CSV table of C-alpha atoms and ligand atoms in Angstrom, one decimal:
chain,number,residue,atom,x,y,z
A,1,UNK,CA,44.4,-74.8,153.9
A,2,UNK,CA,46.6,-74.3,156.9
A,3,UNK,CA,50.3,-74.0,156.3
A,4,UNK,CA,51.9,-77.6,158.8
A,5,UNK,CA,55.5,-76.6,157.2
A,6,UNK,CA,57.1,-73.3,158.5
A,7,UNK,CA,58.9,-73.0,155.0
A,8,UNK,CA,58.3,-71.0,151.6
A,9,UNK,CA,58.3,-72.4,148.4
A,10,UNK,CA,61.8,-73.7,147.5
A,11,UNK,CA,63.1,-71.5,144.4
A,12,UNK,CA,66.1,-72.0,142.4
A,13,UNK,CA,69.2,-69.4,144.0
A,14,UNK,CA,72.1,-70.7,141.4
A,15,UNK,CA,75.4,-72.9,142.7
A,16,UNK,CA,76.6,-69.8,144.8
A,17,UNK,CA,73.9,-69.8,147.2
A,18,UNK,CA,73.9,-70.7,150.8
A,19,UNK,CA,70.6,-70.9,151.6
A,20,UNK,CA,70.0,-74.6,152.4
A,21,UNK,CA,66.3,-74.1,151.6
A,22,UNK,CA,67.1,-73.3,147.9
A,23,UNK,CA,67.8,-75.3,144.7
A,24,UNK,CA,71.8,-74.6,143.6
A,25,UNK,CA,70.7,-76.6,140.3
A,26,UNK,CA,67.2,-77.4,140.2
A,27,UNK,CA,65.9,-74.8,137.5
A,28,UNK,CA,62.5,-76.1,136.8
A,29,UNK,CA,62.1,-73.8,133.5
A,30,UNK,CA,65.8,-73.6,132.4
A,31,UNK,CA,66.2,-75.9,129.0
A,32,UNK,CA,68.4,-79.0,128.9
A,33,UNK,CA,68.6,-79.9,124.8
A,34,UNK,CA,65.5,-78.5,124.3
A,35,UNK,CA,63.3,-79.5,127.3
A,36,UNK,CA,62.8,-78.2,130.5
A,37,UNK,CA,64.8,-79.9,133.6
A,38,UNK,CA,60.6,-80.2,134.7
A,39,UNK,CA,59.5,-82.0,131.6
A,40,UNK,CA,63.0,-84.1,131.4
A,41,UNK,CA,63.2,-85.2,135.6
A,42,UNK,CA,59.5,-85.9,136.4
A,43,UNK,CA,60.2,-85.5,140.2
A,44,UNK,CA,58.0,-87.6,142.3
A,45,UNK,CA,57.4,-88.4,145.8
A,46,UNK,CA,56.2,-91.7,147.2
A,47,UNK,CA,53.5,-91.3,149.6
A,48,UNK,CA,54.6,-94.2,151.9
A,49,UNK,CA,57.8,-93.0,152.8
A,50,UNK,CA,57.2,-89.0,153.2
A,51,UNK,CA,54.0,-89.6,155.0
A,52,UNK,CA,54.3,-92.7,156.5
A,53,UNK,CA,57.8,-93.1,157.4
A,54,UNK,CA,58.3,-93.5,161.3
A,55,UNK,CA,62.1,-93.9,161.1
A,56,UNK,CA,61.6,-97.4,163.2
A,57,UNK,CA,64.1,-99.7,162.7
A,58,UNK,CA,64.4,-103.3,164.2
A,59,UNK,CA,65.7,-102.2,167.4
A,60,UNK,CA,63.8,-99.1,168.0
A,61,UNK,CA,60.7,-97.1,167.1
A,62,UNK,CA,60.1,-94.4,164.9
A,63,UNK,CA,61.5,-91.0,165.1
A,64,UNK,CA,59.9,-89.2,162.9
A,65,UNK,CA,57.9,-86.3,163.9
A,66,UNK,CA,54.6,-86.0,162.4
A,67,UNK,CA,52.3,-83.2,164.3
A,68,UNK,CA,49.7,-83.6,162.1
A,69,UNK,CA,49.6,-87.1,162.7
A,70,UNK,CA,47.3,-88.5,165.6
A,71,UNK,CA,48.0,-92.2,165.0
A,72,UNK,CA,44.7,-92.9,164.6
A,73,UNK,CA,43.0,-94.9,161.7
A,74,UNK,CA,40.5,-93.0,161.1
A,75,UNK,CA,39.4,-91.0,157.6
A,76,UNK,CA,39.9,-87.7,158.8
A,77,UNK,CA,43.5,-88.4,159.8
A,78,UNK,CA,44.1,-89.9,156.5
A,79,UNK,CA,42.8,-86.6,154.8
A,80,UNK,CA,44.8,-84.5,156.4
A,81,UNK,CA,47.8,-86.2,155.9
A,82,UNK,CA,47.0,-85.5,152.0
A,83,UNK,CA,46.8,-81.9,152.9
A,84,UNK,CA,50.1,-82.0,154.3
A,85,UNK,CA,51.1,-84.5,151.6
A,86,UNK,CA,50.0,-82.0,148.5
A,87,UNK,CA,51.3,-78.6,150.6
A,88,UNK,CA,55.1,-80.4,150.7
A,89,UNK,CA,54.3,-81.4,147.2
A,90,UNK,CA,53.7,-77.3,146.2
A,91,UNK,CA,56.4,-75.7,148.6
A,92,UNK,CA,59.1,-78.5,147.0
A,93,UNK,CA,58.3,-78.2,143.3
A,94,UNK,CA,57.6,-81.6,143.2
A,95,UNK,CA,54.9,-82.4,140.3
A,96,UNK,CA,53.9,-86.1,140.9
A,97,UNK,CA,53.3,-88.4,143.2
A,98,UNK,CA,52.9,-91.9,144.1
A,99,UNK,CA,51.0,-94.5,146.5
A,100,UNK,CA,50.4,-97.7,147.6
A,101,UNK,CA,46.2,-97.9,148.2
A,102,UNK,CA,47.2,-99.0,152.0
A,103,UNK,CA,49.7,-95.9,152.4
A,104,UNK,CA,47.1,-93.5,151.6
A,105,UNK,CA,43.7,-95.8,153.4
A,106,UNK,CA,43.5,-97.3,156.5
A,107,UNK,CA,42.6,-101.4,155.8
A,108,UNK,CA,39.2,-102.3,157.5
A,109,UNK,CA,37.4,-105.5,158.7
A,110,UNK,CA,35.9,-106.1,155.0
A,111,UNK,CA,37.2,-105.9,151.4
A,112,UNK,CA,34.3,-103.6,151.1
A,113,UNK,CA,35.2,-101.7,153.9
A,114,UNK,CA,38.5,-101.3,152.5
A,115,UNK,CA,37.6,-100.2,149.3
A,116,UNK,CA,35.0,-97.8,150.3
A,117,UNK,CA,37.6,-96.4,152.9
A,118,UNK,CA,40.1,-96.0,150.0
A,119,UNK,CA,37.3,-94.4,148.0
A,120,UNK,CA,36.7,-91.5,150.1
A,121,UNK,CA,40.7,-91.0,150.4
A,122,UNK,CA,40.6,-91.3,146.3
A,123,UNK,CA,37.6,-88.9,145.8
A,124,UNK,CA,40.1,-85.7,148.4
A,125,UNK,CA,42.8,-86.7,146.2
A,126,UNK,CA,41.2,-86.1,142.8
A,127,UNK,CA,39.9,-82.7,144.6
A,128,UNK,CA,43.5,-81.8,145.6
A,129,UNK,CA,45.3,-83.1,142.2
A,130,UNK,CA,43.0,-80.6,140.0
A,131,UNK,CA,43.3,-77.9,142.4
A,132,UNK,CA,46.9,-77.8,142.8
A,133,UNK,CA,47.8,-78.9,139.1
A,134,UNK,CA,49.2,-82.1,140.3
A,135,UNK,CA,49.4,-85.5,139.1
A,136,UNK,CA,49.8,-89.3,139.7
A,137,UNK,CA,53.1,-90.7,138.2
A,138,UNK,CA,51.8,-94.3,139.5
A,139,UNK,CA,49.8,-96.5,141.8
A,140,UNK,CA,50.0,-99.6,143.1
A,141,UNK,CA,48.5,-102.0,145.7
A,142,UNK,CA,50.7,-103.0,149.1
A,143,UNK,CA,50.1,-107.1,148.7
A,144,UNK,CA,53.3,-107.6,151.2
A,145,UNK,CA,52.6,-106.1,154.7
A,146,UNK,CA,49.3,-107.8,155.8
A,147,UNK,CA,50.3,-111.2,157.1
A,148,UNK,CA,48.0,-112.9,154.7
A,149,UNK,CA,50.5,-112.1,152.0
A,150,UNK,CA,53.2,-113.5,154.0
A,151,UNK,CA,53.6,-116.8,151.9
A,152,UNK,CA,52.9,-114.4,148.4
A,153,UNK,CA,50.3,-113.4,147.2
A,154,UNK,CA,49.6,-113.6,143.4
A,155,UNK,CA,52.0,-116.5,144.3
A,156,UNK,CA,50.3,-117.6,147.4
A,157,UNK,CA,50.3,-121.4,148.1
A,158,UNK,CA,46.3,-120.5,149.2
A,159,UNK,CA,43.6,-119.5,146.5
A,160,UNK,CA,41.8,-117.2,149.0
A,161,UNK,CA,45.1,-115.4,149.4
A,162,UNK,CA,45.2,-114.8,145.6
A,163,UNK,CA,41.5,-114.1,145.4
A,164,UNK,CA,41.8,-110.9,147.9
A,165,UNK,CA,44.9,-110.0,146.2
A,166,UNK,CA,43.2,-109.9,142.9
A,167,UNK,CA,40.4,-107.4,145.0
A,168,UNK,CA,43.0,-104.9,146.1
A,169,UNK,CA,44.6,-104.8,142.4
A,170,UNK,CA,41.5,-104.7,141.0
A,171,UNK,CA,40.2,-101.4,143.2
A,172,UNK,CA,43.8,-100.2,143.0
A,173,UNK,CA,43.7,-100.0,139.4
A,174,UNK,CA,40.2,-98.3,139.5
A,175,UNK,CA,41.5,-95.7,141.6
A,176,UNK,CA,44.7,-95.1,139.5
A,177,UNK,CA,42.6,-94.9,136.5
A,178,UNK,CA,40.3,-92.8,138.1
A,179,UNK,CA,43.3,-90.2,139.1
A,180,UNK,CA,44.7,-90.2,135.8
A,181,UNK,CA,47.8,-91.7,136.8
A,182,UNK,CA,50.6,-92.3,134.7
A,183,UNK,CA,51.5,-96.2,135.4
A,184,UNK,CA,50.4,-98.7,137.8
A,185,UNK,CA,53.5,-100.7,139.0
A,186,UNK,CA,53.6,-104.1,140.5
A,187,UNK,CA,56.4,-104.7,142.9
A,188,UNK,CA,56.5,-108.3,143.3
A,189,UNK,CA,57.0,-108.0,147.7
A,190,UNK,CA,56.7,-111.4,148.8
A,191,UNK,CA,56.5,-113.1,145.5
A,192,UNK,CA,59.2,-115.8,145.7
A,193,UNK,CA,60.3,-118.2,148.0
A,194,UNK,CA,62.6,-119.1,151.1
A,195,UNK,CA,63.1,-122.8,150.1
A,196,UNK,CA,62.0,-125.0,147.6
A,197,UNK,CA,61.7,-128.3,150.3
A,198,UNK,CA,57.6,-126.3,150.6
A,199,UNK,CA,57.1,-124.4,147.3
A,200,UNK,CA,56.0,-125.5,144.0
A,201,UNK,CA,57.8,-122.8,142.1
A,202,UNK,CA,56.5,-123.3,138.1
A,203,UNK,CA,53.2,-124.0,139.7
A,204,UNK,CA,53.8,-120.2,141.7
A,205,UNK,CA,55.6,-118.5,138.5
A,206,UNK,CA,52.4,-119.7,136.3
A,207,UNK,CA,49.4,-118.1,138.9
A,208,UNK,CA,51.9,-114.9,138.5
A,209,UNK,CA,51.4,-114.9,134.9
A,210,UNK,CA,47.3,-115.1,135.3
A,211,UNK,CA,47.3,-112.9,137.6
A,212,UNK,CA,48.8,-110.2,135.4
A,213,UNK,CA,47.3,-111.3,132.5
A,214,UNK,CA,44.0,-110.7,134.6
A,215,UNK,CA,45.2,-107.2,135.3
A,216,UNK,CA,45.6,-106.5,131.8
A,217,UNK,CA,42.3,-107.9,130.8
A,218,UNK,CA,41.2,-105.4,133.2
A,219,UNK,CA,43.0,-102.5,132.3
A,220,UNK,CA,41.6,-102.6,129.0
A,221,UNK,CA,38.1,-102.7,130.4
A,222,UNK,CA,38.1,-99.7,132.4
A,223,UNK,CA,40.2,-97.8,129.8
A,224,UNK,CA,43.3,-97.3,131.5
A,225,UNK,CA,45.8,-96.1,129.0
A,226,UNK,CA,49.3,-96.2,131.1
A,227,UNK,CA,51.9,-99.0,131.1
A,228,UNK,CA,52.0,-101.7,133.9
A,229,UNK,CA,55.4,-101.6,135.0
A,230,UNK,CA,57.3,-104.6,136.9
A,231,UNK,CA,59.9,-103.4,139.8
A,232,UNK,CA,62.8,-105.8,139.9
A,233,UNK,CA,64.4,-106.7,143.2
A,234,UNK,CA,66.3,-109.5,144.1
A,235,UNK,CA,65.6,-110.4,147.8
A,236,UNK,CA,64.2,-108.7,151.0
A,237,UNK,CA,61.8,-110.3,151.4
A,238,UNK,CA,61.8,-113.7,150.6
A,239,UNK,CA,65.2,-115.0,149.6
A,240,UNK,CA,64.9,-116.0,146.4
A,241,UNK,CA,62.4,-113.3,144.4
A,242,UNK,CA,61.1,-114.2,141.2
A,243,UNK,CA,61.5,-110.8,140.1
A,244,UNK,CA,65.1,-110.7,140.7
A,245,UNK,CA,66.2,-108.3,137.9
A,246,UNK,CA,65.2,-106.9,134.6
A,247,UNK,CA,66.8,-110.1,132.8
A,248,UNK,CA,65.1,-111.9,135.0
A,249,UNK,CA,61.4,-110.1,134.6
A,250,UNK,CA,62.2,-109.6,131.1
A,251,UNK,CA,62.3,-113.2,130.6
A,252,UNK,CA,58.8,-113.5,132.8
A,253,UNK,CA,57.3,-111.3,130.3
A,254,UNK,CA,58.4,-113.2,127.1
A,255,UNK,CA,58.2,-116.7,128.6
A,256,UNK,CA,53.9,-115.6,129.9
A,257,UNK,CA,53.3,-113.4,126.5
A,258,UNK,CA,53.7,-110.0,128.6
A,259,UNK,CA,55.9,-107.8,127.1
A,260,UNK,CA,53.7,-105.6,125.3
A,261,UNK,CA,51.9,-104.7,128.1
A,262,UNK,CA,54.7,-103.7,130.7
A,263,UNK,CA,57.9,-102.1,131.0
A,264,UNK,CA,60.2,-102.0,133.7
A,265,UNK,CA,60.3,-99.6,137.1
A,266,UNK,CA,64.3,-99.4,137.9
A,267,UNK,CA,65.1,-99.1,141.6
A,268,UNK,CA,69.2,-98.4,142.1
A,269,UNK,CA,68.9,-99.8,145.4
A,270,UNK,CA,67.4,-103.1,144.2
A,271,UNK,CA,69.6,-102.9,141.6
A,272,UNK,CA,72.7,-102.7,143.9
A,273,UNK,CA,71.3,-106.1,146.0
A,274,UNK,CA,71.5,-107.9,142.5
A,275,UNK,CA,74.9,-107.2,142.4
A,276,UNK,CA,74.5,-104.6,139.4
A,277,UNK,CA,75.2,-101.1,138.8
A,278,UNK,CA,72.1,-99.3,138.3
A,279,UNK,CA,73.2,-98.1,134.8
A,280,UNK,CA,73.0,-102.1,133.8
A,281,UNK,CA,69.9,-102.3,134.9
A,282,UNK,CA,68.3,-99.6,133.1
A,283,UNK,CA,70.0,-100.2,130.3
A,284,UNK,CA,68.9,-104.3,129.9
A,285,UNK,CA,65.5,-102.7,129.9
A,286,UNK,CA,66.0,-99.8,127.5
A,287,UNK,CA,67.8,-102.4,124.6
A,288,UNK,CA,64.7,-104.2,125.3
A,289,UNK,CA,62.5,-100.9,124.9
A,290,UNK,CA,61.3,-101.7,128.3
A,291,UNK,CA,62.3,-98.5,130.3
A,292,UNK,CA,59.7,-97.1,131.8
A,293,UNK,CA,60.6,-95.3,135.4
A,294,UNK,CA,62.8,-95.0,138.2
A,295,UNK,CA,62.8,-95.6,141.7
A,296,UNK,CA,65.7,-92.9,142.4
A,297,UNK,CA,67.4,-93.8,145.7
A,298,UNK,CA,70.8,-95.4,146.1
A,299,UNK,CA,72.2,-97.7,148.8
A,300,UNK,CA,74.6,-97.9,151.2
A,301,UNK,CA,77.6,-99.8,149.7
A,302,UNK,CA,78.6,-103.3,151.2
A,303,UNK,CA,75.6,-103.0,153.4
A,304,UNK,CA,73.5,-105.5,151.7
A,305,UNK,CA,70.0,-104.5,152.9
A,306,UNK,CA,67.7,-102.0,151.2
A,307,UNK,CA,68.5,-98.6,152.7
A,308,UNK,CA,66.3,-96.5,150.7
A,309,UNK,CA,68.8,-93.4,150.9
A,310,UNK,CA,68.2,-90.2,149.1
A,311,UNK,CA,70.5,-90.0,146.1
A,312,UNK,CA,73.3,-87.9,146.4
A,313,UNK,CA,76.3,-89.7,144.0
A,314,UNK,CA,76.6,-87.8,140.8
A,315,UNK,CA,78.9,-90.3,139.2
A,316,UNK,CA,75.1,-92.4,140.0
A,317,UNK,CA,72.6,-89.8,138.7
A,318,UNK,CA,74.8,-88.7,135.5
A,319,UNK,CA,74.8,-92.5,134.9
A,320,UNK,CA,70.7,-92.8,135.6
A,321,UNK,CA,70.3,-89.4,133.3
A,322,UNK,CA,72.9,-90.8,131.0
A,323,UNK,CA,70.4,-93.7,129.8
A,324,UNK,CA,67.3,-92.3,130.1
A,325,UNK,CA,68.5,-89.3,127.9
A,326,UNK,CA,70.2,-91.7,125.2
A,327,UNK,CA,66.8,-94.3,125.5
A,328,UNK,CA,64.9,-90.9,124.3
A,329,UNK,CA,63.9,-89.9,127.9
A,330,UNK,CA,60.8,-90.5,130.0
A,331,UNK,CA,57.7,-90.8,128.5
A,332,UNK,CA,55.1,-92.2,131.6
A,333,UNK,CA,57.7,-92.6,133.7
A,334,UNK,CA,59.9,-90.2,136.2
A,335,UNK,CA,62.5,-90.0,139.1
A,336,UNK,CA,60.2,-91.1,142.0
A,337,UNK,CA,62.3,-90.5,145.1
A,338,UNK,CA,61.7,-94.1,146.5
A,339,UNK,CA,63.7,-92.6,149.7
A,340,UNK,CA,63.6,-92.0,153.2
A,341,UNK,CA,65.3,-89.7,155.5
A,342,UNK,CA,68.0,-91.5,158.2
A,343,UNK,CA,65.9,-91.7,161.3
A,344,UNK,CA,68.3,-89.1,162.7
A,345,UNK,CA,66.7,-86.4,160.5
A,346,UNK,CA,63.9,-86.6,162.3
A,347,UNK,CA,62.1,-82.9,161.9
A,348,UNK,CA,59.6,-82.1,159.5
A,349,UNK,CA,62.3,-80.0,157.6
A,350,UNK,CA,64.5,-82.2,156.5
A,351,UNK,CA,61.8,-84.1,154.2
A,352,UNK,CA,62.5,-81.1,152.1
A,353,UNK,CA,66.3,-80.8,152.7
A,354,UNK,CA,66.3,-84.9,151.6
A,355,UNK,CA,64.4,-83.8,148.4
A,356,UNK,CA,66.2,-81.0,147.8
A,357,UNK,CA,69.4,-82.9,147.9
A,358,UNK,CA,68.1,-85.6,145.5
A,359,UNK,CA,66.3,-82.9,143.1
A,360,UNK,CA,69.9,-81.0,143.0
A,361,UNK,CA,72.0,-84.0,141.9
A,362,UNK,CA,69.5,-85.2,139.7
A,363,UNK,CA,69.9,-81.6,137.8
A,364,UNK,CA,73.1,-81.9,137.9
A,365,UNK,CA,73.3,-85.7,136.9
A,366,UNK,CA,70.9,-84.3,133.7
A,367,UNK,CA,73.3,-81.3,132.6
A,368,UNK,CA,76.8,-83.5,133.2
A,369,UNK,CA,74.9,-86.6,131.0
A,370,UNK,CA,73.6,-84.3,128.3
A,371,UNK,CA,76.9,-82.4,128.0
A,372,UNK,CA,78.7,-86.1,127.5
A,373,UNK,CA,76.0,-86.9,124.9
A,374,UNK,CA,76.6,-83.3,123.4
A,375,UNK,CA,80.5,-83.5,123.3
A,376,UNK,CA,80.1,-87.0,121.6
A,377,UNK,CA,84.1,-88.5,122.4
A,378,UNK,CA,82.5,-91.1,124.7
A,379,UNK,CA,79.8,-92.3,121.5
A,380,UNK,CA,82.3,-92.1,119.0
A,381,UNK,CA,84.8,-93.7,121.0
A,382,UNK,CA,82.1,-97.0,121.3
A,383,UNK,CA,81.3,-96.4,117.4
A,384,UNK,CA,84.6,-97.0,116.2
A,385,UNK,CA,85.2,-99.8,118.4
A,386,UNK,CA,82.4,-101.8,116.8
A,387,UNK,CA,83.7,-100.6,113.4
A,388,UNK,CA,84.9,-104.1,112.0
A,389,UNK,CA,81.0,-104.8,112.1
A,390,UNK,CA,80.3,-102.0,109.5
A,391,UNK,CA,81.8,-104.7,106.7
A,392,UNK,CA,80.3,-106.6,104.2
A,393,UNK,CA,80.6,-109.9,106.7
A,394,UNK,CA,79.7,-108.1,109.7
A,395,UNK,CA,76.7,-107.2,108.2
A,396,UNK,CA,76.0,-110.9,106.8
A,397,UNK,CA,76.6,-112.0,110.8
A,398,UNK,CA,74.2,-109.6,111.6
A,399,UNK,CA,71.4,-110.1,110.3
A,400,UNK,CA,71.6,-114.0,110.1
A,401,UNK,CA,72.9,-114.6,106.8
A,402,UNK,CA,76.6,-115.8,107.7
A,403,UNK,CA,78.0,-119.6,108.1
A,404,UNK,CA,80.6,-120.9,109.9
A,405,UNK,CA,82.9,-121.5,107.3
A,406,UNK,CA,82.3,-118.1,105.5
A,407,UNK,CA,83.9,-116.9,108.9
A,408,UNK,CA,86.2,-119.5,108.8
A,409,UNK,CA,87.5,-118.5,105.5
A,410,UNK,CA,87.8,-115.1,106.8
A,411,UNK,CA,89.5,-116.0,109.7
A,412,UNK,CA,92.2,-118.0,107.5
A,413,UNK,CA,92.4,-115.3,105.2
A,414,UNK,CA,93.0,-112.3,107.9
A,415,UNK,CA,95.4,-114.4,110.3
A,416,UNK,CA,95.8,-113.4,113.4
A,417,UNK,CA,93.4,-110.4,114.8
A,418,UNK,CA,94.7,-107.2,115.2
A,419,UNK,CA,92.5,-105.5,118.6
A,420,UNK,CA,92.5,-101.8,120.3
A,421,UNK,CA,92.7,-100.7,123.5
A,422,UNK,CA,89.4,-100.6,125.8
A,423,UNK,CA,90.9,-97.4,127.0
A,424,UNK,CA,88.8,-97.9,130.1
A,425,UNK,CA,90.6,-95.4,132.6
A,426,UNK,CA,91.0,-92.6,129.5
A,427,UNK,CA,87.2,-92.8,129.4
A,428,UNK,CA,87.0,-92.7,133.2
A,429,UNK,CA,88.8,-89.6,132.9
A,430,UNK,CA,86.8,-88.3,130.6
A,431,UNK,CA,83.8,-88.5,132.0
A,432,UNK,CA,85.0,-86.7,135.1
A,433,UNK,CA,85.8,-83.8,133.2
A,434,UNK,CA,82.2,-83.1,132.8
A,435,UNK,CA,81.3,-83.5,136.7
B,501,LIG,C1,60.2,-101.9,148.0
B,501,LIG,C2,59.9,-100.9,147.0
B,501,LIG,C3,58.4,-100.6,146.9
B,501,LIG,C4,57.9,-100.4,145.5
B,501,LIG,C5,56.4,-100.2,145.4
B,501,LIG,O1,61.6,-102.2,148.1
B,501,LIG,O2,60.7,-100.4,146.3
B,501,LIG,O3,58.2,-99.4,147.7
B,501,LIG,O4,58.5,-99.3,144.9
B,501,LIG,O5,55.7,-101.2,146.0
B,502,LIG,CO1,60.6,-99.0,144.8
């Protein structure tokens, strides 16, 4: 295979090094509470962004330069962007990946067209995954960016729209299966509204619900043993998502008889539009054992629009590692660097200095979060907060056994209540020590 990046394999140099093509933190091998920073981080790269990425904006074109990339639509220019795809993958260290079936095939004419196009892309990528050891965290299909899918689409107002959508799933899934991949996410793009005075929303919400509960159906024929996963986002594009949050998608599940079957894909940049902290988000999902991955980004604050930005706050990533760690850590699920690189970066190089930068304060985010966890002030401090809930009553409350006027009779008996400090800023400073 030719060499389209004029860079050798990124290797760890230790926080002292300045060599901006190095990891300062990223120790693949070096044990974190027992588990390599590999088998704890699950680094992934989305195809759409690294490969596809122009850098255009709404008030200019892209920037990005691609030499490998003649513009064209054709197979072989899809196939080689996997060869350039799978050679950043090996030079950054980066073990999985991820796709949208329209990222990695060109859309034809036909649905068959399309499939068999994606087929041939599929069939390379298999080739490439077993020769170079790596693997697919998740796929998923693109039912947002043909104008078809403008109105929805397993939300469509039109039947033929949801028909076609339920084609591209259904292939999308085949191919995820087929490339062993971890998860197959759906990312609800257009599914919601922009006003109610044309939509039939509980008519919308229920065609959502068949449609997944079609997916599943299928899942379990062609054996696919991953979790689907739902990614929350609030708006962008329609105004009101129906996915909104993971309250909001948990409640989806429960209400359509879901849950079993998915868990939750956390984006900190969606998060951020629905006017949460990321940590929230995750953990909503984790108390309802619904964590499954991360989109690992972060946004630009006050900026309201979905930036996409390579995550570089440690006070965010200790707070990501933070929950995963204490929800057990991933199982299907990784960091997949849902990221792009400011259309000022514009050389092929700095794809790796972006992941480089997001890889290093993820490690660092995973030793600061497990050294918290290890040190145990910050647990004990919550423990003994929620101590009056250790009684005999507490325990009556919690598990449904208590009346009202038991706890009146408490209440009467104890006077007025004697609470502690939230010590919020002593905890602030706490945490800082670690980072
Ligand atoms: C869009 C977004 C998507 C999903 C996959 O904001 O995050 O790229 O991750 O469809
Ligand atoms: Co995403």
């Amino acid at each position: 295979m030719a060499d389209f990046f004029d860079v050798p394999q990124i290797q760890f140099e230790g926080s002292k090094s300045r060599n901006p093509l190095a990891f300062k933190h990223y120790n693949p091998e070096e044990t974190v509470g027992g588990k390599t920073m590999r088998e704890h981080l699950r680094f992934a790269s989305p195809f759409w962004h690294t490969m596809r990425g122009t850098g255009a904006d709404p008030f200019g074109v892209g920037t990005m330069q691609m030499p490998w990339d003649d513009g064209s639509d054709s197979i072989e220019n899809a196939l080689r962007r996997v060869d350039v795809f799978f050679e950043f993958l090996n030079k950054c260290q980066i073990d999985f990946y991820c796709w949208h079936d329209r990222d990695i095939a060109p859309e034809r004419g036909t649905i068959s067209e399309s499939h068999a196009a994606l087929g041939e892309v599929v069939d390379y990528l298999e080739k490439l995954q077993a020769e170079h050891g790596k693997k697919l965290l998740w796929g998923t299909a693109c039912l947002f960016g043909h104008p078809r899918y403008g109105q929805g689409a397993a939300t469509s107002p039109y039947l033929d729209v949801y028909a076609y959508a339920a084609a591209q799933v259904r292939k999308a899934l085949e191919c995820t299966n087929r490339l062993g991949g971890e998860g197959y996410v759906f990312w609800g793009g257009r599914e919601g509204y922009s006003t109610l005075i044309n939509t039939n929303m509980k008519k919308e919400l229920d065609h959502l619900g068949a449609f997944l509960h079609m997916a599943v159906d299928y899942k379990k024929e062609i054996g696919f043993k991953g979790p689907f996963y739902i990614e929350p986002k609030p708006q962008e594009p329609t105004t009101h998502q129906y996915d909104s949050d993971a309250a909001a998608c948990l409640n989806f599940l429960r209400e359509y008889g879901l849950m079993e079957h998915f868990k939750l894909n956390l984006e900190t940049n969606h998060a951020t539009l629905a006017g949460h902290t990321m940590q929230h988000e995750l953990r909503v999902a984790a108390d309802a054992g619904a964590l499954g991955s991360v989109d690992a980004n972060e946004g630009t604050a006050n900026c309201g629009w979905d930036t996409d930005e390579f995550p570089t706050d440690l006070y965010l990533t200790t707070s990501v590692m933070y929950e995963v760690l204490r929800a057990g850590g991933f199982t299907t699920g990784g960091l997949n660097f849902d990221a792009k690189r400011r259309r000022d970066s514009f050389e092929p190089l700095d794809l790796f200095h972006a992941h480089i930068a997001g890889m290093d304060t993820f490690a660092r985010g995973l030793k600061i979060a497990h050294a918290i966890i290890e040190d145990g002030r910050l647990d004990d401090f919550v423990t003994q907060r929620y101590a009056t809930w250790d009684s005999d009553l507490g325990k009556k409350v919690e598990s449904g056994k208590a009346s009202l006027a038991e706890l009146e009779a408490h209440a009467i008996a104890k006077g007025e209540p004697n609470i502690q400090s939230g010590r919020q800023e002593m905890l602030e400073a706490l945490v800082n020590q670690f980072i």
